[in-house]
């Protein structure tokens, strides 16, 4: 099952990950939260790419890099 997320003019399907809610609840209890600016940057990267991938690099439990690889389709 997936959820639809509206980002600007685009609808993005986000797949549901089994057990995600439980993991999020546990991480909030131990004080681990993703800063809002990081969430916004990841969502912005997803919204602005038509074909390709967005990779989030994490070191020591913190997001240190967001990589966007865009593919250009030529028909």
XYZ file of C-alpha atoms in Angstrom:
75
model
C 0.000 0.000 0.000
C 1.205 3.536 -0.642
C 0.264 7.083 0.297
C 0.069 10.028 -2.085
C 1.896 13.207 -1.158
C 1.310 16.487 -2.999
C 4.515 18.435 -3.643
C 3.812 21.590 -5.575
C 2.138 20.474 -8.797
C 3.222 16.844 -8.431
C 1.690 13.899 -6.693
C 4.321 11.545 -5.278
C 3.495 7.988 -4.195
C 5.199 6.976 -0.974
C 5.241 3.251 -0.212
C 4.214 2.217 3.287
C 7.016 0.501 5.156
C 5.937 -2.264 7.552
C 6.714 -1.297 11.148
C 7.564 2.322 10.278
C 5.093 3.817 12.753
C 6.543 1.770 15.601
C 10.104 2.770 14.718
C 9.115 6.438 14.511
C 7.420 6.248 17.909
C 10.547 4.644 19.448
C 12.867 7.237 17.895
C 10.760 10.080 19.276
C 10.998 8.571 22.763
C 14.807 8.598 22.658
C 14.927 12.150 21.289
C 15.812 11.297 17.670
C 13.941 13.619 15.340
C 14.646 14.726 11.798
C 14.919 18.534 11.663
C 12.196 20.242 9.618
C 14.698 21.849 7.213
C 16.126 18.402 6.346
C 12.624 17.027 5.733
C 11.840 20.001 3.501
C 15.059 19.618 1.502
C 14.416 15.911 0.894
C 10.831 16.572 -0.187
C 11.983 19.460 -2.412
C 14.514 17.165 -4.095
C 11.809 14.554 -4.725
C 9.351 17.137 -6.048
C 11.842 18.605 -8.508
C 12.968 15.424 -10.211
C 10.960 13.707 -12.943
C 13.154 10.638 -13.552
C 16.043 9.600 -11.358
C 16.788 9.103 -7.697
C 17.278 10.944 -4.431
C 19.774 9.447 -1.986
C 20.096 10.532 1.642
C 23.538 9.950 3.197
C 23.608 9.451 6.968
C 26.688 9.395 9.214
C 26.467 8.963 12.959
C 22.668 9.080 12.860
C 22.604 12.491 11.144
C 21.818 13.448 7.551
C 25.036 14.816 6.053
C 24.264 14.824 2.340
C 21.366 14.652 -0.125
C 22.253 13.462 -3.630
C 19.953 13.932 -6.629
C 20.521 12.027 -9.840
C 18.260 13.117 -12.650
C 17.768 11.044 -15.775
C 16.776 12.738 -18.996
C 14.534 10.616 -21.207
C 14.918 11.161 -24.934
C 12.289 9.587 -27.167
